[in-house]
Amino acid sequence: ILESLPEWVSGPLRSGRAWKVLLRCWVASLVSFVILLPDASLRTIGVTGFFALLTSLLLPPYLPVQLTLFLLLTLLTGLLSGWGIGIGAMRAANAVRDQALVQEAGQQIRARCVFRLPFLPEADIYHMHAIFQADPSLAQSTAVFSGWFLDVRSTAVYGAFLGVGAFIFGLMRAYAPKLIFMSIFGTIALDVFCAVGPLFPSKRYTLLNSMVISVGCYMATVVVTTICIFPETMSHAAMDTVAAQLARVAQLIEMQDAVFAARPEDLTRQGPLIIRFKALRARIIAVQQQLMATSGFLALEFTYGRWSGVDVRGLEEPMVTLITRVGCLLNFDRLAGSSRLPTSSDPGDDAKDVESRTHDTHLLRQIHTRNAACEAAHALRPDDVLPVLDAATKELRSASGAALAAVRGTVELVNTTRWRRDRARDTACTTALDATTAHLHAAIDAFNDA
């Protein structure tokens, strides 16, 4: 069943690390949901307690400890930044609010305690009158959320602060992608403050208390689950990614056997082999970009092992060089699969049909025709060259695959024996690395001398 699924689905299903991360994220989301059930915790969190569950979906604890703490810090900074801009908007809006309108609305509330609410039928208004007389604070709250204190000037101030704040957080999201959670939660806090703030006639700087408390509960949950449930350092995650990248690069080299065995007609852009090659290369590049985006934090964390964070980051440049060179093999595949251009002498084709398919002039078609004739005369067609290239590079490709496997084994050994030493495995990896290195150098020399 797994073989029939896409690689991005079957890969995590086979990975033990992916199941550990899934368990950690599932526990964090479950805790965020459970804290909403007891009445006591719900009263403490407030009406926006669902933000804990929402945040668990936006930022699950799937990253190493240090990177998770950094993202939580950016999240909290963005939330407080949006709150601060909202407080500034409320202070400025209250300074320009029409106090005569506020006093008039307050007098009407004290005098009548009757509201024409759009969601109430006419018969229930008199019943609400008695309730408001018994509880004046309820009358005040109902008047606030019915828009009795809305003011044009104060609302315009809120709109101006909302536009400026959204612009700032938008710039942050565009030019500092690492601070994306700071931008998202800063925008959320500012939106809530500027949407609800115009309704209140006086200062209410604690509008976001409930949201901050709920997000704080989730942050505490993330810290506990990240540290207690299969904790992982950035160094360990980076080396695990490097080992997986080496396996994918070796797979690209192995695919060259199928390329040399295929016909040139099978190596077109729409061919299944080229599509597989392009998909695998795109995934390698995407994973490497993600690894490079977080490699700057490797030297800042506390970890124990044979290699330090600086040593692990030193693998970045050789990996980029290796991926670039192996990825260029696709260019050869596409050149080998370039279909022969038709000529005007082909049976069943007239000159107009040929021109519509090739979009070339008669002179260029003649050049291609003579070039194809010369290739056939000197045995330089793709059908003739591919077997020669296969025989010439077979030993080099085999040595490259063996060397990549040995390097991958060494990286996995260093990554999995941080707290203990396996001398037998260490000796075997060292021997294999030395042997494959010597074999690779010999294959390169033989290829250059051939």
Coordinates of C-alpha atoms in Angstrom, one line a residue:
I1 CA 0.0 0.0 0.0
L2 CA 2.8 2.4 0.9
E3 CA 4.4 1.9 -2.5
S4 CA 1.3 3.2 -4.3
L5 CA 1.2 6.4 -2.2
P6 CA 3.1 9.6 -3.1
E7 CA 6.6 9.9 -1.6
W8 CA 5.5 12.8 0.6
V9 CA 2.9 10.6 2.2
S10 CA 4.7 7.2 2.4
G11 CA 8.0 8.8 3.6
P12 CA 6.6 10.2 6.9
L13 CA 4.6 6.9 7.4
R14 CA 7.9 5.0 7.4
S15 CA 9.8 7.5 9.5
G16 CA 9.9 6.9 13.3
R17 CA 10.8 10.6 13.8
A18 CA 7.7 11.7 12.0
W19 CA 5.5 9.5 14.3
K20 CA 7.2 11.0 17.4
V21 CA 6.5 14.5 16.1
L22 CA 2.9 13.6 15.4
L23 CA 2.5 12.3 19.0
R24 CA 3.9 15.5 20.4
C25 CA 1.7 17.7 18.3
W26 CA -1.4 15.6 19.0
V27 CA -0.8 15.9 22.8
A28 CA -0.4 19.7 22.6
S29 CA -3.6 20.0 20.6
L30 CA -5.5 17.7 22.9
V31 CA -4.4 19.7 26.0
S32 CA -5.5 22.9 24.3
F33 CA -8.9 21.4 23.7
V34 CA -9.3 19.9 27.2
I35 CA -8.6 23.2 29.0
L36 CA -11.8 24.5 27.4
L37 CA -14.0 21.9 29.0
P38 CA -13.8 22.6 32.8
D39 CA -15.9 25.6 33.9
A40 CA -13.2 26.9 36.2
S41 CA -10.5 27.0 33.6
L42 CA -12.9 28.5 31.1
R43 CA -13.8 31.3 33.5
T44 CA -10.1 32.0 34.0
I45 CA -9.2 32.0 30.3
G46 CA -12.2 34.0 29.2
V47 CA -14.4 34.2 26.1
T48 CA -11.4 33.9 23.7
G49 CA -10.1 30.6 25.1
F50 CA -10.5 29.0 21.7
F51 CA -7.3 30.9 20.7
A52 CA -5.3 28.2 22.5
L53 CA -6.7 25.6 20.2
L54 CA -6.3 27.9 17.2
T55 CA -2.7 28.5 18.0
S56 CA -2.1 24.8 18.3
L57 CA -3.0 24.5 14.6
L58 CA -1.0 27.5 13.5
L59 CA 2.2 26.6 15.5
P60 CA 2.3 22.9 16.5
P61 CA 5.4 21.8 18.5
Y62 CA 7.0 20.0 15.6
L63 CA 10.4 21.7 15.7
P64 CA 13.5 21.3 17.9
V65 CA 13.5 22.8 21.4
Q66 CA 15.6 26.0 20.7
L67 CA 13.8 26.8 17.4
T68 CA 10.4 26.3 19.1
L69 CA 11.3 28.6 21.9
F70 CA 12.4 31.2 19.3
L71 CA 9.1 31.0 17.5
L72 CA 7.1 31.3 20.7
L73 CA 9.1 34.4 21.6
T74 CA 8.4 35.9 18.2
L75 CA 4.7 35.0 18.6
L76 CA 4.5 36.7 22.0
T77 CA 6.4 39.7 20.8
G78 CA 4.0 40.1 17.9
L79 CA 1.0 39.8 20.2
L80 CA 2.3 42.4 22.6
S81 CA 3.3 44.7 19.7
G82 CA -0.2 44.6 18.3
W83 CA -1.6 45.2 21.8
G84 CA 0.7 48.2 22.2
I85 CA -0.4 49.7 18.9
G86 CA -4.0 49.1 19.8
I87 CA -3.5 50.9 23.2
G88 CA -2.0 53.9 21.3
A89 CA -5.0 53.9 19.0
M90 CA -7.4 53.9 21.9
R91 CA -5.6 56.7 23.7
A92 CA -5.6 58.8 20.6
A93 CA -9.2 58.0 19.7
N94 CA -10.5 58.9 23.2
A95 CA -8.6 62.3 23.0
V96 CA -10.7 63.2 19.9
R97 CA -14.0 61.6 20.9
D98 CA -17.1 63.8 21.1
Q99 CA -17.8 64.0 24.8
A100 CA -21.2 65.5 24.2
L101 CA -22.3 62.4 22.4
V102 CA -21.0 60.2 25.3
Q103 CA -22.8 62.2 27.9
E104 CA -26.0 62.2 25.9
A105 CA -25.9 58.4 25.5
G106 CA -25.2 58.0 29.2
Q107 CA -28.2 60.1 30.1
Q108 CA -30.5 58.1 27.8
I109 CA -29.3 54.9 29.4
R110 CA -30.0 56.1 32.9
A111 CA -33.3 57.6 32.0
R112 CA -34.9 54.8 30.0
C113 CA -32.8 51.6 30.0
V114 CA -34.7 50.7 26.8
F115 CA -32.9 49.7 23.5
R116 CA -34.2 49.1 20.1
L117 CA -32.2 46.0 19.5
P118 CA -32.4 44.6 15.9
F119 CA -32.4 41.0 17.1
L120 CA -35.3 41.4 19.5
P121 CA -39.0 41.5 18.6
E122 CA -41.2 44.4 19.7
A123 CA -42.9 42.3 22.4
D124 CA -39.7 41.5 24.2
I125 CA -38.5 45.1 24.6
Y126 CA -40.6 45.8 27.7
H127 CA -39.3 42.6 29.3
M128 CA -35.8 43.8 28.7
H129 CA -36.7 47.1 30.2
A130 CA -37.3 45.4 33.6
I131 CA -34.1 43.5 33.3
F132 CA -32.1 46.6 32.6
Q133 CA -33.7 48.4 35.5
A134 CA -32.7 45.6 37.8
D135 CA -29.1 45.5 36.5
P136 CA -27.8 48.9 35.2
S137 CA -24.4 47.4 34.3
L138 CA -26.1 45.1 31.9
A139 CA -27.8 48.1 30.4
Q140 CA -24.4 49.8 30.0
S141 CA -22.9 46.8 28.3
T142 CA -25.8 46.4 25.9
A143 CA -25.6 50.0 25.0
V144 CA -21.9 49.7 24.3
F145 CA -22.2 46.7 22.0
S146 CA -25.3 48.2 20.3
G147 CA -23.1 51.0 19.1
W148 CA -24.6 53.9 21.1
F149 CA -21.1 55.4 21.7
L150 CA -19.8 55.1 18.2
D151 CA -18.1 58.3 17.0
V152 CA -16.9 59.2 13.6
R153 CA -13.7 60.9 14.7
S154 CA -12.6 58.2 17.1
T155 CA -13.4 55.5 14.5
A156 CA -11.3 57.3 11.9
V157 CA -8.4 57.3 14.3
Y158 CA -8.7 53.6 14.9
G159 CA -8.8 53.1 11.1
A160 CA -5.6 55.1 10.7
F161 CA -3.8 53.1 13.3
L162 CA -5.1 49.9 11.8
G163 CA -3.8 50.8 8.4
V164 CA -0.4 51.8 9.7
G165 CA 0.0 48.8 11.9
A166 CA -1.1 46.4 9.1
F167 CA 1.4 48.0 6.8
I168 CA 4.2 47.5 9.3
F169 CA 3.3 43.9 9.9
G170 CA 2.9 43.3 6.2
L171 CA 6.4 44.7 5.6
M172 CA 7.7 42.4 8.3
R173 CA 6.1 39.4 6.7
A174 CA 7.5 40.3 3.2
Y175 CA 11.1 41.2 4.2
A176 CA 11.6 39.1 7.3
P177 CA 10.0 35.7 6.7
K178 CA 11.5 34.3 9.9
L179 CA 9.2 36.6 11.9
I180 CA 6.0 35.4 10.2
F181 CA 4.4 34.4 13.5
M182 CA 5.2 37.8 14.9
S183 CA 3.5 39.4 12.0
I184 CA 0.4 37.1 12.1
F185 CA -0.3 37.5 15.8
G186 CA 0.5 41.2 15.8
T187 CA -2.0 41.7 13.0
I188 CA -4.6 39.6 14.9
A189 CA -4.2 41.6 18.1
L190 CA -4.4 44.9 16.2
D191 CA -7.5 43.8 14.3
V192 CA -9.3 42.8 17.5
F193 CA -8.4 46.0 19.3
C194 CA -9.3 48.3 16.4
A195 CA -12.5 46.4 15.7
V196 CA -13.9 46.4 19.3
G197 CA -12.2 49.6 20.6
P198 CA -14.5 52.1 18.9
L199 CA -17.5 50.7 20.7
F200 CA -16.2 51.8 24.2
P201 CA -16.5 55.4 25.3
S202 CA -13.7 55.1 27.8
K203 CA -10.3 53.5 28.0
R204 CA -10.3 49.7 28.0
Y205 CA -6.6 48.7 27.7
T206 CA -7.3 45.2 28.9
L207 CA -9.3 44.1 25.9
L208 CA -6.8 41.4 24.9
N209 CA -6.4 39.9 28.4
S210 CA -8.4 36.8 27.5
M211 CA -6.6 36.2 24.3
V212 CA -3.1 36.6 25.8
I213 CA -4.0 34.3 28.7
S214 CA -5.2 31.6 26.3
V215 CA -2.2 31.9 24.1
G216 CA 0.0 31.8 27.2
C217 CA -1.6 28.6 28.3
Y218 CA -0.8 27.1 24.9
M219 CA 2.8 28.4 25.1
A220 CA 3.3 26.6 28.4
T221 CA 1.8 23.4 26.9
V222 CA 4.3 23.7 24.0
V223 CA 7.3 24.1 26.3
V224 CA 6.3 21.1 28.4
T225 CA 5.6 18.8 25.4
T226 CA 8.7 19.9 23.5
I227 CA 11.0 19.2 26.4
C228 CA 9.2 16.1 27.8
I229 CA 8.0 14.2 24.7
F230 CA 10.9 13.1 22.5
P231 CA 12.9 16.3 22.8
E232 CA 15.2 17.1 19.9
T233 CA 18.0 19.6 19.4
M234 CA 18.5 21.5 16.2
S235 CA 21.9 19.8 15.7
H236 CA 20.2 16.3 15.7
A237 CA 17.4 17.5 13.4
A238 CA 19.9 19.0 11.0
M239 CA 22.1 15.9 10.8
D240 CA 19.0 13.8 10.3
T241 CA 18.0 16.0 7.4
V242 CA 21.5 15.8 5.9
A243 CA 21.4 12.0 6.0
A244 CA 18.0 12.1 4.2
Q245 CA 19.4 14.5 1.6
L246 CA 22.4 12.2 0.9
A247 CA 20.0 9.3 0.3
R248 CA 18.0 11.4 -2.2
V249 CA 21.1 12.5 -4.0
A250 CA 22.2 8.9 -4.3
Q251 CA 18.8 8.1 -5.7
L252 CA 19.3 10.8 -8.4
I253 CA 22.6 9.2 -9.4
E254 CA 20.9 5.7 -9.5
M255 CA 18.3 7.1 -11.8
Q256 CA 21.0 7.7 -14.4
D257 CA 21.0 3.9 -15.0
A258 CA 17.4 4.2 -16.2
V259 CA 18.3 7.2 -18.3
F260 CA 21.1 5.4 -20.2
A261 CA 18.8 2.4 -20.7
A262 CA 15.9 4.5 -22.0
R263 CA 15.3 5.5 -25.6
P264 CA 15.8 9.2 -26.5
E265 CA 12.1 9.4 -27.2
D266 CA 11.4 8.5 -23.5
L267 CA 13.4 11.4 -22.2
T268 CA 11.1 14.2 -23.2
R269 CA 9.9 16.9 -20.7
Q270 CA 6.6 15.0 -20.3
G271 CA 8.3 11.6 -19.9
P272 CA 7.7 9.8 -16.6
L273 CA 11.4 9.5 -15.9
I274 CA 12.1 13.2 -16.3
I275 CA 9.0 14.0 -14.2
R276 CA 10.3 11.8 -11.4
F277 CA 13.8 13.4 -11.7
K278 CA 12.4 16.9 -11.6
A279 CA 10.1 16.1 -8.6
L280 CA 12.9 14.6 -6.6
R281 CA 15.3 17.4 -7.4
A282 CA 12.6 20.0 -6.4
R283 CA 12.2 18.3 -3.1
I284 CA 15.9 18.2 -2.5
I285 CA 16.2 21.9 -3.2
A286 CA 13.2 22.8 -1.0
V287 CA 14.5 20.7 1.9
Q288 CA 18.0 22.3 1.6
Q289 CA 16.5 25.8 1.6
Q290 CA 14.6 25.0 4.8
L291 CA 17.8 23.6 6.4
M292 CA 19.8 26.7 5.4
A293 CA 17.1 29.0 6.8
T294 CA 17.6 27.6 10.3
S295 CA 21.3 26.7 10.2
G296 CA 22.2 30.1 11.7
F297 CA 20.8 28.9 15.1
L298 CA 23.0 25.8 15.3
A299 CA 25.9 27.7 16.9
L300 CA 23.6 29.2 19.6
E301 CA 22.1 26.0 21.1
F302 CA 23.4 23.7 23.9
T303 CA 23.9 20.2 22.7
Y304 CA 26.1 17.2 23.4
G305 CA 27.8 15.1 20.8
R306 CA 30.9 14.5 18.7
W307 CA 30.2 17.4 16.4
S308 CA 29.3 20.9 17.6
G309 CA 26.8 23.2 16.0
V310 CA 29.6 24.8 14.0
D311 CA 30.7 21.4 12.7
V312 CA 27.2 20.6 11.6
R313 CA 26.8 23.9 9.9
G314 CA 30.1 23.2 8.0
L315 CA 28.2 20.5 6.1
E316 CA 26.1 23.2 4.4
E317 CA 28.5 24.4 1.7
P318 CA 29.5 20.9 0.6
M319 CA 25.9 19.8 0.4
V320 CA 24.9 22.8 -1.7
T321 CA 27.8 22.1 -4.1
L322 CA 26.8 18.4 -4.3
I323 CA 23.2 19.1 -4.9
T324 CA 24.0 21.7 -7.6
R325 CA 26.2 19.3 -9.5
V326 CA 23.9 16.3 -9.3
G327 CA 20.9 18.5 -10.2
C328 CA 22.6 19.5 -13.4
L329 CA 22.3 15.9 -14.6
L330 CA 18.8 16.7 -15.6
N331 CA 20.1 19.1 -18.3
F332 CA 21.9 16.1 -20.0
D333 CA 18.7 14.1 -19.8
R334 CA 16.7 16.8 -21.5
L335 CA 19.4 17.2 -24.2
A336 CA 19.5 13.5 -24.8
G337 CA 15.7 13.5 -25.2
S338 CA 15.4 16.4 -27.6
S339 CA 13.3 15.2 -30.4
R340 CA 14.6 15.5 -34.0
L341 CA 13.1 18.4 -35.8
P342 CA 11.0 17.5 -38.9
T343 CA 12.2 18.6 -42.3
S344 CA 10.3 19.6 -45.4
S345 CA 11.3 16.3 -47.1
D346 CA 9.5 14.2 -44.5
P347 CA 6.7 12.2 -46.3
G348 CA 3.2 13.4 -45.6
D349 CA 4.3 16.9 -44.5
D350 CA 4.1 20.0 -46.6
A351 CA 6.2 23.1 -46.0
K352 CA 3.4 25.0 -44.2
D353 CA 2.7 22.2 -41.8
V354 CA 6.4 21.9 -41.0
E355 CA 6.7 25.6 -40.3
S356 CA 3.7 25.6 -38.0
R357 CA 5.2 22.8 -35.9
T358 CA 8.8 24.0 -35.7
H359 CA 8.4 27.8 -36.0
D360 CA 11.8 27.9 -37.8
T361 CA 12.8 29.3 -41.1
H362 CA 13.7 27.2 -44.1
L363 CA 17.4 27.9 -43.5
L364 CA 17.3 26.7 -39.9
R365 CA 15.5 23.6 -40.9
Q366 CA 18.2 22.8 -43.4
I367 CA 20.9 23.4 -40.8
H368 CA 19.1 20.9 -38.5
T369 CA 18.8 18.4 -41.3
R370 CA 22.5 18.6 -42.2
N371 CA 23.4 18.4 -38.6
A372 CA 21.3 15.2 -38.1
A373 CA 22.9 13.7 -41.2
C374 CA 26.4 14.4 -39.9
E375 CA 25.5 12.9 -36.5
A376 CA 24.3 9.7 -38.3
A377 CA 27.4 9.6 -40.5
H378 CA 29.8 9.8 -37.5
A379 CA 27.7 7.8 -35.0
L380 CA 27.1 10.8 -32.8
R381 CA 23.3 10.4 -32.4
P382 CA 21.9 10.0 -28.9
D383 CA 21.2 6.3 -29.7
D384 CA 24.9 5.9 -30.4
V385 CA 26.3 8.1 -27.6
L386 CA 24.2 6.9 -24.7
P387 CA 25.7 3.3 -24.6
V388 CA 29.2 4.8 -24.7
L389 CA 28.5 7.2 -21.9
D390 CA 26.9 4.4 -19.9
A391 CA 30.0 2.3 -20.2
A392 CA 32.4 5.2 -19.5
T393 CA 30.6 6.4 -16.4
K394 CA 29.3 3.1 -14.9
E395 CA 32.3 2.7 -12.5
L396 CA 32.2 6.4 -11.5
R397 CA 28.5 6.3 -10.8
S398 CA 28.9 3.1 -8.8
A399 CA 31.8 4.6 -6.8
S400 CA 29.8 7.9 -6.2
G401 CA 26.8 6.0 -4.9
A402 CA 29.0 3.9 -2.5
A403 CA 30.8 7.0 -1.3
L404 CA 27.5 8.7 -0.6
A405 CA 26.2 5.7 1.3
A406 CA 29.4 5.6 3.4
V407 CA 29.1 9.4 4.2
R408 CA 25.5 8.9 5.1
G409 CA 26.4 6.0 7.5
T410 CA 29.0 8.2 9.2
V411 CA 26.5 11.0 9.7
E412 CA 24.0 8.7 11.1
L413 CA 26.6 7.1 13.4
V414 CA 27.6 10.5 14.8
N415 CA 23.9 11.5 15.2
T416 CA 22.7 8.3 16.9
T417 CA 25.6 7.8 19.3
R418 CA 25.7 11.1 21.1
W419 CA 25.4 9.5 24.6
R420 CA 27.1 6.2 24.0
R421 CA 30.0 4.9 21.8
D422 CA 29.7 1.8 19.6
R423 CA 33.3 1.0 18.8
A424 CA 32.5 -1.9 16.4
R425 CA 30.1 0.3 14.4
D426 CA 32.6 3.2 14.5
T427 CA 35.3 1.0 13.1
A428 CA 33.1 -0.4 10.4
C429 CA 32.0 3.1 9.3
T430 CA 35.6 4.4 9.3
T431 CA 36.8 1.4 7.2
A432 CA 33.9 1.8 4.7
L433 CA 34.5 5.6 4.4
D434 CA 38.2 5.1 3.7
A435 CA 37.6 2.3 1.2
T436 CA 34.9 4.1 -0.7
T437 CA 37.0 7.3 -0.8
A438 CA 39.9 5.4 -2.3
H439 CA 37.6 3.7 -4.8
L440 CA 36.1 7.1 -5.8
H441 CA 39.5 8.7 -6.3
A442 CA 40.5 5.7 -8.5
A443 CA 37.3 5.9 -10.5
I444 CA 37.8 9.6 -11.1
D445 CA 41.4 9.1 -12.2
A446 CA 40.4 6.3 -14.6
F447 CA 37.6 8.4 -16.0
N448 CA 40.0 11.3 -16.6
D449 CA 42.6 9.1 -18.2
A450 CA 40.1 7.4 -20.5

